[in-house]
PDB file of C-alpha atoms in Angstrom:
ATOM      1  CA  MET H   8      -4.209  52.628  -4.952  1.00 41.00           C
ATOM      2  CA  ASP H   9      -1.751  54.214  -7.365  1.00 40.00           C
ATOM      3  CA  GLN H  10      -1.666  52.738 -11.252  1.00 38.00           C
ATOM      4  CA  LYS H  11       1.386  50.501 -10.710  1.00 36.00           C
ATOM      5  CA  THR H  12      -0.656  48.409  -8.265  1.00 33.00           C
ATOM      6  CA  PRO H  13      -2.533  46.325 -10.484  1.00 32.00           C
ATOM      7  CA  MET H  14       0.542  45.253 -12.716  1.00 29.00           C
ATOM      8  CA  ARG H  15       2.105  44.369  -8.769  1.00 28.00           C
ATOM      9  CA  LEU H  16      -0.553  41.888  -8.139  1.00 27.00           C
ATOM     10  CA  THR H  17      -0.863  40.605 -12.018  1.00 28.00           C
ATOM     11  CA  LEU H  18       2.800  40.165 -11.670  1.00 28.00           C
ATOM     12  CA  ALA H  19       2.698  38.270  -8.462  1.00 30.00           C
ATOM     13  CA  ALA H  20      -0.406  36.646  -9.444  1.00 29.00           C
ATOM     14  CA  SER H  21       1.055  35.150 -12.491  1.00 29.00           C
ATOM     15  CA  LEU H  22       4.343  34.105 -10.318  1.00 29.00           C
ATOM     16  CA  LEU H  23       2.369  32.019  -7.930  1.00 30.00           C
ATOM     17  CA  LEU H  24       0.749  30.224 -11.014  1.00 30.00           C
ATOM     18  CA  THR H  25       4.312  29.532 -12.407  1.00 29.00           C
ATOM     19  CA  LEU H  26       5.499  28.460  -9.020  1.00 31.00           C
ATOM     20  CA  ALA H  27       2.526  26.117  -8.944  1.00 33.00           C
ATOM     21  CA  ALA H  28       2.441  24.444 -12.063  1.00 31.00           C
ATOM     22  CA  ALA H  29       6.822  24.253 -12.254  1.00 35.00           C
ATOM     23  CA  PRO H  30       7.823  20.631 -12.411  1.00 39.00           C
ATOM     24  CA  ALA H  31       9.552  19.100  -9.628  1.00 43.00           C
ATOM     25  CA  SER H  32      13.241  19.319  -9.546  1.00 47.00           C
ATOM     26  CA  ALA H  33      13.997  16.416  -7.312  1.00 79.00           C
ATOM     27  CA  SER H  34      13.694  12.634  -7.549  1.00 90.00           C
ATOM     28  CA  SER H  35      12.287  12.393  -4.341  1.00 93.00           C
ATOM     29  CA  SER H  36       9.071  14.638  -2.938  1.00 96.00           C
ATOM     30  CA  ALA H  37       8.905  16.849  -0.072  1.00 96.00           C
ATOM     31  CA  TRP H  38       7.803  15.546   3.033  1.00 97.00           C
ATOM     32  CA  PHE H  39       4.242  16.183   4.119  1.00 98.00           C
ATOM     33  CA  SER H  40       3.443  16.220   7.780  1.00 97.00           C
ATOM     34  CA  THR H  41       0.041  15.712   9.649  1.00 95.00           C
ATOM     35  CA  GLU H  42      -0.925  14.902  12.876  1.00 92.00           C
ATOM     36  CA  GLY H  43       0.368  11.756  13.856  1.00 96.00           C
ATOM     37  CA  ALA H  44       2.675  10.965  10.572  1.00 97.00           C
ATOM     38  CA  ARG H  45       4.632  12.452   7.978  1.00 97.00           C
ATOM     39  CA  LEU H  46       4.821  10.792   4.493  1.00 98.00           C
ATOM     40  CA  ARG H  47       6.955  11.402   0.987  1.00 97.00           C
ATOM     41  CA  LEU H  48       7.484   9.851  -2.068  1.00 97.00           C
ATOM     42  CA  VAL H  49      10.912   8.604  -3.039  1.00 96.00           C
ATOM     43  CA  THR H  50      12.196   7.004  -6.664  1.00 96.00           C
ATOM     44  CA  SER H  51      15.513   6.205  -7.526  1.00 92.00           C
ATOM     45  CA  GLY H  52      16.899   5.157 -11.148  1.00 89.00           C
ATOM     46  CA  PRO H  53      15.155   5.133 -14.098  1.00 90.00           C
ATOM     47  CA  ALA H  54      12.517   3.276 -15.774  1.00 92.00           C
ATOM     48  CA  ASP H  55      13.536  -0.707 -15.939  1.00 94.00           C
ATOM     49  CA  ALA H  56      13.562  -3.008 -19.004  1.00 93.00           C
ATOM     50  CA  ASP H  57       9.423  -3.142 -18.474  1.00 95.00           C
ATOM     51  CA  GLY H  58       9.130   0.737 -18.323  1.00 95.00           C
ATOM     52  CA  VAL H  59       8.553   0.399 -14.647  1.00 97.00           C
ATOM     53  CA  ILE H  60      10.066   3.663 -12.210  1.00 96.00           C
ATOM     54  CA  HIS H  61      10.767   1.912  -8.982  1.00 96.00           C
ATOM     55  CA  GLY H  62       9.738   4.146  -5.829  1.00 97.00           C
ATOM     56  CA  VAL H  63       8.297   4.247  -2.093  1.00 98.00           C
ATOM     57  CA  LEU H  64       5.809   5.544  -0.404  1.00 98.00           C
ATOM     58  CA  THR H  65       7.528   6.263   3.054  1.00 98.00           C
ATOM     59  CA  ILE H  66       4.857   6.677   6.008  1.00 98.00           C
ATOM     60  CA  ASP H  67       6.777   8.092   9.230  1.00 98.00           C
ATOM     61  CA  LEU H  68       4.201   7.295  12.411  1.00 98.00           C
ATOM     62  CA  LYS H  69       4.393   8.790  15.535  1.00 96.00           C
ATOM     63  CA  PRO H  70       4.589   6.606  18.607  1.00 96.00           C
ATOM     64  CA  GLY H  71       1.005   4.878  19.287  1.00 94.00           C
ATOM     65  CA  TRP H  72      -0.398   6.153  15.573  1.00 96.00           C
ATOM     66  CA  LYS H  73      -0.843   2.846  13.516  1.00 96.00           C
ATOM     67  CA  THR H  74      -1.737   2.680   9.479  1.00 97.00           C
ATOM     68  CA  TYR H  75      -3.317  -0.026   7.556  1.00 97.00           C
ATOM     69  CA  TRP H  76      -2.703  -3.153   4.782  1.00 98.00           C
ATOM     70  CA  ARG H  77      -4.441  -3.651   1.529  1.00 97.00           C
ATOM     71  CA  ASP H  78      -7.704  -4.608   3.197  1.00 97.00           C
ATOM     72  CA  PRO H  79      -7.580  -2.974   7.071  1.00 95.00           C
ATOM     73  CA  GLY H  80     -10.580  -5.578   8.301  1.00 90.00           C
ATOM     74  CA  GLY H  81     -13.524  -3.835   9.631  1.00 78.00           C
ATOM     75  CA  SER H  82     -12.396  -0.468  10.079  1.00 80.00           C
ATOM     76  CA  GLY H  83      -9.632   1.409   8.446  1.00 88.00           C
ATOM     77  CA  VAL H  84      -8.458   3.157   5.212  1.00 91.00           C
ATOM     78  CA  PRO H  85      -6.148   1.244   3.080  1.00 94.00           C
ATOM     79  CA  PRO H  86      -3.268   3.217   1.110  1.00 96.00           C
ATOM     80  CA  SER H  87      -4.060   4.185  -2.813  1.00 97.00           C
ATOM     81  CA  VAL H  88      -1.836   6.438  -4.660  1.00 98.00           C
ATOM     82  CA  ASP H  89      -3.682   7.953  -8.159  1.00 98.00           C
ATOM     83  CA  VAL H  90      -1.369   9.112 -10.584  1.00 98.00           C
ATOM     84  CA  SER H  91      -4.174  10.490 -13.036  1.00 97.00           C
ATOM     85  CA  LYS H  92      -2.778  14.442 -12.886  1.00 97.00           C
ATOM     86  CA  SER H  93       1.013  12.865 -13.784  1.00 97.00           C
ATOM     87  CA  ALA H  94       3.045  13.333 -16.946  1.00 96.00           C
ATOM     88  CA  ASN H  95       3.610  10.105 -18.400  1.00 97.00           C
ATOM     89  CA  ILE H  96       2.575   7.897 -15.667  1.00 97.00           C
ATOM     90  CA  ALA H  97      -0.057   5.393 -16.778  1.00 97.00           C
ATOM     91  CA  ALA H  98      -0.371   3.747 -13.625  1.00 97.00           C
ATOM     92  CA  ALA H  99       1.153   2.787 -10.142  1.00 98.00           C
ATOM     93  CA  GLU H 100       0.873  -0.033  -8.161  1.00 97.00           C
ATOM     94  CA  ILE H 101       1.602  -0.033  -4.243  1.00 98.00           C
ATOM     95  CA  ARG H 102       3.157  -3.370  -2.701  1.00 98.00           C
ATOM     96  CA  PHE H 103       2.791  -3.963   0.739  1.00 98.00           C
ATOM     97  CA  PRO H 104       5.059  -5.630   3.343  1.00 98.00           C
ATOM     98  CA  ALA H 105       3.563  -8.480   5.607  1.00 98.00           C
ATOM     99  CA  PRO H 106       1.543  -7.360   8.208  1.00 98.00           C
ATOM    100  CA  LEU H 107       0.294  -7.716  11.717  1.00 96.00           C
ATOM    101  CA  ARG H 108      -3.287  -8.413  13.082  1.00 95.00           C
ATOM    102  CA  PHE H 109      -4.193  -6.631  15.719  1.00 92.00           C
ATOM    103  CA  ASN H 110      -7.610  -6.612  18.392  1.00 88.00           C
ATOM    104  CA  ASP H 111      -7.704  -3.232  20.450  1.00 84.00           C
ATOM    105  CA  GLU H 112      -9.941  -0.366  21.333  1.00 80.00           C
ATOM    106  CA  SER H 113     -10.587   0.101  17.493  1.00 76.00           C
ATOM    107  CA  GLY H 114     -11.586  -3.566  17.169  1.00 84.00           C
ATOM    108  CA  VAL H 115     -10.125  -6.188  14.924  1.00 88.00           C
ATOM    109  CA  TRP H 116      -7.561  -4.364  12.339  1.00 93.00           C
ATOM    110  CA  VAL H 117      -4.770  -5.040  10.053  1.00 97.00           C
ATOM    111  CA  GLY H 118      -2.019  -3.514   9.337  1.00 97.00           C
ATOM    112  CA  TYR H 119       1.168  -1.796  10.781  1.00 97.00           C
ATOM    113  CA  LYS H 120       2.002  -0.024  14.337  1.00 95.00           C
ATOM    114  CA  HIS H 121       5.314   1.216  13.414  1.00 96.00           C
ATOM    115  CA  SER H 122       6.465   3.530  10.205  1.00 97.00           C
ATOM    116  CA  VAL H 123       6.289   1.245   7.037  1.00 98.00           C
ATOM    117  CA  ASP H 124       7.477   1.667   3.300  1.00 98.00           C
ATOM    118  CA  PHE H 125       5.631   0.848   0.573  1.00 98.00           C
ATOM    119  CA  PRO H 126       7.532  -0.200  -2.450  1.00 98.00           C
ATOM    120  CA  VAL H 127       5.314   1.728  -5.667  1.00 98.00           C
ATOM    121  CA  ASP H 128       5.973   0.731  -9.256  1.00 98.00           C
ATOM    122  CA  PHE H 129       5.404   3.212 -11.668  1.00 98.00           C
ATOM    123  CA  ARG H 130       4.027   2.515 -15.124  1.00 97.00           C
ATOM    124  CA  ILE H 131       5.376   4.754 -17.650  1.00 96.00           C
ATOM    125  CA  ALA H 132       3.137   5.537 -20.781  1.00 95.00           C
ATOM    126  CA  SER H 133       5.951   6.158 -23.358  1.00 90.00           C
ATOM    127  CA  THR H 134       9.175   7.171 -23.868  1.00 85.00           C
ATOM    128  CA  GLY H 135      10.419  10.367 -22.747  1.00 85.00           C
ATOM    129  CA  PRO H 136      10.453  12.406 -19.439  1.00 90.00           C
ATOM    130  CA  ALA H 137       8.230  11.228 -16.821  1.00 93.00           C
ATOM    131  CA  GLU H 138       6.848  13.438 -13.871  1.00 95.00           C
ATOM    132  CA  ILE H 139       4.575  12.380 -10.745  1.00 97.00           C
ATOM    133  CA  ARG H 140       2.077  14.120  -9.479  1.00 97.00           C
ATOM    134  CA  ALA H 141       0.423  11.710  -6.944  1.00 98.00           C
ATOM    135  CA  ASP H 142      -2.760  11.959  -5.125  1.00 98.00           C
ATOM    136  CA  ILE H 143      -2.242   9.889  -1.844  1.00 98.00           C
ATOM    137  CA  PHE H 144      -4.871   8.514   0.234  1.00 98.00           C
ATOM    138  CA  ILE H 145      -4.080   6.783   3.826  1.00 97.00           C
ATOM    139  CA  GLY H 146      -5.784   6.254   7.257  1.00 96.00           C
ATOM    140  CA  ILE H 147      -3.764   6.930  10.469  1.00 96.00           C
ATOM    141  CA  CYS H 148      -5.260   5.876  13.626  1.00 93.00           C
ATOM    142  CA  GLN H 149      -4.195   6.736  17.608  1.00 91.00           C
ATOM    143  CA  THR H 150      -7.841   6.121  19.127  1.00 83.00           C
ATOM    144  CA  ILE H 151      -9.961   7.242  15.887  1.00 82.00           C
ATOM    145  CA  CYS H 152      -8.977   7.167  12.362  1.00 86.00           C
ATOM    146  CA  VAL H 153      -7.638   9.990  10.408  1.00 90.00           C
ATOM    147  CA  PRO H 154      -8.087   9.903   6.849  1.00 94.00           C
ATOM    148  CA  VAL H 155      -4.963  11.724   5.074  1.00 97.00           C
ATOM    149  CA  GLN H 156      -4.955  13.229   1.698  1.00 97.00           C
ATOM    150  CA  ALA H 157      -1.756  14.513   0.443  1.00 98.00           C
ATOM    151  CA  HIS H 158      -0.258  15.598  -3.089  1.00 97.00           C
ATOM    152  CA  LEU H 159       3.156  14.360  -3.788  1.00 98.00           C
ATOM    153  CA  VAL H 160       5.363  15.675  -6.883  1.00 97.00           C
ATOM    154  CA  LEU H 161       8.275  14.486  -7.941  1.00 95.00           C
ATOM    155  CA  ASP H 162      10.876  14.554 -10.952  1.00 95.00           C
ATOM    156  CA  PRO H 163      12.397  10.892 -11.443  1.00 93.00           C
ATOM    157  CA  ALA H 164      15.096  12.201 -13.430  1.00 89.00           C
ATOM    158  CA  GLY H 165      15.382  15.534 -11.415  1.00 83.00           C
ATOM    159  CA  GLU H 166      18.650  15.029  -9.586  1.00 78.00           C
ATOM    160  CA  ALA H 167      21.631  12.245  -9.515  1.00 74.00           C
ATOM    161  CA  ASP H 168      20.488   9.218  -7.691  1.00 77.00           C
ATOM    162  CA  SER H 169      21.165   9.532  -4.155  1.00 86.00           C
ATOM    163  CA  PRO H 170      22.650   6.261  -2.496  1.00 91.00           C
ATOM    164  CA  ASP H 171      20.590   6.503   0.359  1.00 92.00           C
ATOM    165  CA  ASP H 172      17.261   6.596  -1.980  1.00 93.00           C
ATOM    166  CA  ALA H 173      18.834   3.398  -3.691  1.00 93.00           C
ATOM    167  CA  ALA H 174      18.933   1.446   0.104  1.00 96.00           C
ATOM    168  CA  LEU H 175      16.044   2.749   1.107  1.00 96.00           C
ATOM    169  CA  LEU H 176      14.248   1.188  -2.153  1.00 96.00           C
ATOM    170  CA  ALA H 177      16.221  -2.006  -1.697  1.00 97.00           C
ATOM    171  CA  ALA H 178      15.160  -2.219   1.755  1.00 98.00           C
ATOM    172  CA  ALA H 179      11.757  -1.732   1.056  1.00 98.00           C
ATOM    173  CA  ARG H 180      11.561  -4.878  -1.943  1.00 97.00           C
ATOM    174  CA  GLN H 181      13.763  -6.688   0.641  1.00 97.00           C
ATOM    175  CA  ALA H 182      10.724  -6.946   2.980  1.00 97.00           C
ATOM    176  CA  LEU H 183       8.103  -7.793   0.665  1.00 98.00           C
ATOM    177  CA  PRO H 184       6.878 -11.313   0.880  1.00 98.00           C
ATOM    178  CA  GLY H 185       7.906 -13.337  -2.009  1.00 98.00           C
ATOM    179  CA  PRO H 186       5.895 -15.794  -4.423  1.00 98.00           C
ATOM    180  CA  ALA H 187       4.030 -18.354  -2.805  1.00 98.00           C
ATOM    181  CA  GLY H 188       4.984 -21.866  -3.854  1.00 97.00           C
ATOM    182  CA  ASN H 189       7.292 -24.946  -3.257  1.00 94.00           C
ATOM    183  CA  GLY H 190       5.636 -25.770  -0.033  1.00 95.00           C
ATOM    184  CA  PHE H 191       5.135 -22.193   1.310  1.00 98.00           C
ATOM    185  CA  GLU H 192       1.522 -21.599  -0.080  1.00 98.00           C
ATOM    186  CA  ALA H 193      -1.899 -21.535   1.111  1.00 98.00           C
ATOM    187  CA  GLN H 194      -4.560 -23.520  -1.324  1.00 97.00           C
ATOM    188  CA  LEU H 195      -8.354 -23.527  -1.742  1.00 97.00           C
ATOM    189  CA  LEU H 196      -9.936 -26.623  -0.134  1.00 97.00           C
ATOM    190  CA  ARG H 197     -13.770 -25.776  -0.499  1.00 96.00           C
ATOM    191  CA  SER H 198     -16.271 -23.053  -0.168  1.00 96.00           C
ATOM    192  CA  ASP H 199     -19.591 -22.421   0.504  1.00 96.00           C
ATOM    193  CA  PRO H 200     -21.980 -19.397   0.827  1.00 94.00           C
ATOM    194  CA  LYS H 201     -20.690 -18.710   4.529  1.00 96.00           C
ATOM    195  CA  GLN H 202     -16.895 -19.320   4.843  1.00 97.00           C
ATOM    196  CA  LEU H 203     -13.846 -20.583   2.473  1.00 98.00           C
ATOM    197  CA  THR H 204     -11.800 -23.370   3.960  1.00 98.00           C
ATOM    198  CA  VAL H 205      -7.999 -22.871   2.784  1.00 98.00           C
ATOM    199  CA  ALA H 206      -4.556 -25.346   3.628  1.00 97.00           C
ATOM    200  CA  ALA H 207      -1.606 -23.195   4.527  1.00 98.00           C
ATOM    201  CA  SER H 208       2.043 -24.809   4.517  1.00 97.00           C
ATOM    202  CA  VAL H 209       5.318 -23.748   5.522  1.00 97.00           C
ATOM    203  CA  PRO H 210       8.818 -25.225   5.302  1.00 95.00           C
ATOM    204  CA  PRO H 211       9.931 -27.745   7.104  1.00 93.00           C
ATOM    205  CA  GLY H 212      11.291 -26.390  10.543  1.00 93.00           C
ATOM    206  CA  SER H 213       8.777 -23.262  10.127  1.00 95.00           C
ATOM    207  CA  GLU H 214       6.138 -22.562  12.126  1.00 95.00           C
ATOM    208  CA  ILE H 215       2.784 -21.129  10.328  1.00 95.00           C
ATOM    209  CA  GLY H 216       1.569 -17.622  11.996  1.00 96.00           C
ATOM    210  CA  ASP H 217      -1.371 -15.947  10.123  1.00 97.00           C
ATOM    211  CA  LEU H 218      -3.381 -16.033   6.890  1.00 98.00           C
ATOM    212  CA  PHE H 219      -4.360 -12.599   5.489  1.00 98.00           C
ATOM    213  CA  LEU H 220      -7.236 -12.844   2.646  1.00 98.00           C
ATOM    214  CA  ALA H 221      -7.824  -9.011   1.197  1.00 97.00           C
ATOM    215  CA  GLY H 222     -11.520  -9.239  -0.246  1.00 94.00           C
ATOM    216  CA  THR H 223     -11.668  -7.668  -3.909  1.00 91.00           C
ATOM    217  CA  GLU H 224     -14.569  -7.274  -6.093  1.00 91.00           C
ATOM    218  CA  ASP H 225     -17.164  -7.012  -3.972  1.00 94.00           C
ATOM    219  CA  TYR H 226     -15.674  -9.633  -1.205  1.00 96.00           C
ATOM    220  CA  MET H 227     -15.663  -9.102   2.365  1.00 96.00           C
ATOM    221  CA  PHE H 228     -13.944 -11.402   4.891  1.00 97.00           C
ATOM    222  CA  GLY H 229     -13.843 -11.887   8.623  1.00 95.00           C
ATOM    223  CA  PRO H 230     -10.920 -12.834  10.369  1.00 95.00           C
ATOM    224  CA  PRO H 231      -8.941 -16.675   9.402  1.00 97.00           C
ATOM    225  CA  VAL H 232      -9.751 -18.681  12.116  1.00 96.00           C
ATOM    226  CA  LYS H 233      -7.004 -21.712  12.600  1.00 95.00           C
ATOM    227  CA  ASN H 234      -9.621 -24.644  12.613  1.00 93.00           C
ATOM    228  CA  GLY H 235      -7.119 -28.014  12.666  1.00 91.00           C
ATOM    229  CA  SER H 236      -4.824 -29.861  10.246  1.00 88.00           C
ATOM    230  CA  SER H 237      -5.137 -31.544   6.952  1.00 83.00           C
ATOM    231  CA  GLY H 238      -2.468 -33.676   5.560  1.00 82.00           C
ATOM    232  CA  GLY H 239       0.468 -31.724   7.442  1.00 86.00           C
ATOM    233  CA  ARG H 240      -1.277 -28.745   6.297  1.00 95.00           C
ATOM    234  CA  THR H 241      -2.697 -26.108   8.544  1.00 97.00           C
ATOM    235  CA  VAL H 242      -6.559 -25.273   8.146  1.00 97.00           C
ATOM    236  CA  PHE H 243      -8.437 -22.199   8.328  1.00 98.00           C
ATOM    237  CA  THR H 244     -11.927 -21.445   7.857  1.00 98.00           C
ATOM    238  CA  VAL H 245     -12.425 -17.756   6.399  1.00 98.00           C
ATOM    239  CA  PRO H 246     -16.370 -16.258   6.873  1.00 97.00           C
ATOM    240  CA  ILE H 247     -17.791 -14.649   3.764  1.00 97.00           C
ATOM    241  CA  LEU H 248     -19.274 -11.315   5.430  1.00 96.00           C
ATOM    242  CA  THR H 249     -20.429 -10.257   1.946  1.00 96.00           C
ATOM    243  CA  ALA H 250     -20.383 -12.163  -2.075  1.00 96.00           C
ATOM    244  CA  PRO H 251     -20.617 -10.943  -5.631  1.00 96.00           C
ATOM    245  CA  ALA H 252     -23.790 -11.800  -6.825  1.00 94.00           C
ATOM    246  CA  ALA H 253     -22.111 -13.923  -9.679  1.00 94.00           C
ATOM    247  CA  LYS H 254     -18.020 -15.074  -9.840  1.00 92.00           C
ATOM    248  CA  PRO H 255     -15.650 -13.054 -10.760  1.00 94.00           C
ATOM    249  CA  ALA H 256     -13.594 -13.283 -13.564  1.00 91.00           C
ATOM    250  CA  GLY H 257     -10.342 -11.926 -12.413  1.00 88.00           C
ATOM    251  CA  ALA H 258      -7.047 -13.115 -11.270  1.00 91.00           C
ATOM    252  CA  GLY H 259      -8.367 -14.118  -7.884  1.00 96.00           C
ATOM    253  CA  LEU H 260      -7.982 -12.793  -3.817  1.00 97.00           C
ATOM    254  CA  ALA H 261      -4.830 -11.829  -2.879  1.00 97.00           C
ATOM    255  CA  TYR H 262      -3.515 -13.695  -0.041  1.00 98.00           C
ATOM    256  CA  THR H 263      -0.235 -13.394   2.259  1.00 98.00           C
ATOM    257  CA  LEU H 264       0.424 -16.054   4.603  1.00 98.00           C
ATOM    258  CA  VAL H 265       3.187 -15.928   7.260  1.00 98.00           C
ATOM    259  CA  SER H 266       5.251 -17.770   9.301  1.00 97.00           C
ATOM    260  CA  ASP H 267       8.267 -17.281  11.950  1.00 95.00           C
ATOM    261  CA  LYS H 268      10.559 -17.147   9.564  1.00 93.00           C
ATOM    262  CA  GLY H 269       8.997 -15.156   6.296  1.00 96.00           C
ATOM    263  CA  ALA H 270       5.905 -14.399   4.514  1.00 98.00           C
ATOM    264  CA  VAL H 271       4.921 -14.990   1.324  1.00 98.00           C
ATOM    265  CA  GLU H 272       2.080 -13.993  -1.202  1.00 98.00           C
ATOM    266  CA  GLY H 273      -0.202 -15.516  -3.532  1.00 98.00           C
ATOM    267  CA  LEU H 274      -4.007 -15.738  -5.314  1.00 98.00           C
ATOM    268  CA  LEU H 275      -6.378 -18.303  -4.123  1.00 98.00           C
ATOM    269  CA  PRO H 276      -9.363 -18.782  -6.961  1.00 96.00           C
ATOM    270  CA  PHE H 277     -12.600 -17.064  -6.352  1.00 96.00           C
ATOM    271  CA  PRO H 278     -14.998 -18.806  -4.880  1.00 93.00           C
TER     272      PRO H 278
END
């Protein structure tokens, strides 16, 4: 080895470190491809008046593959976004379009058998530029579940806004369930250690589809079962599989109620 070789290696190593640490230059991440799917993050526009940068996590599934809702049921991995390595990003919240319930060789599970766009709200920590470095964790399945980890990097201000990206964000948010209320909602009627009893109502002329209840704070639930009606509302019984020792102090249990003409989401009080 000649005397110049160590210098060339040092320069090469420095270049690699610089490229690895270089800030993202685009408001969309590169695609991350894996068996069965590819995924990326997209943002469009500056932070809004509440300090939120709006984005979308796109999961492009190959035919025959699936991914999961916030509570997949007995098996599966819900999507998560960790932004702790980001610059000037305090938190990220994933939002979920209405899912479907499936009963197949994997068992009973809740999620999506098609490509899906999850809106993500990135809350900035302070004024000034932000860089998103997101560790994404999702599950995708064909016959068995495959956990997928991806590190996606983007700079929300790195390029001019793309009309295609803006349209993607608008469509993803339009597909979200609306807020529950005004006769399209679920209410907790009663509970005991084994089950919840929930009454669900939909607007006149609509037909009720399904109720999805997300376990949190150490709650785990079985699939809701339609069990008659009360006062014009559909009654569901929801098995309680596990529960915390004490009633939590949080906001409540997130639910999505689906009809043939749309969906809403809200919170049920902790039992």
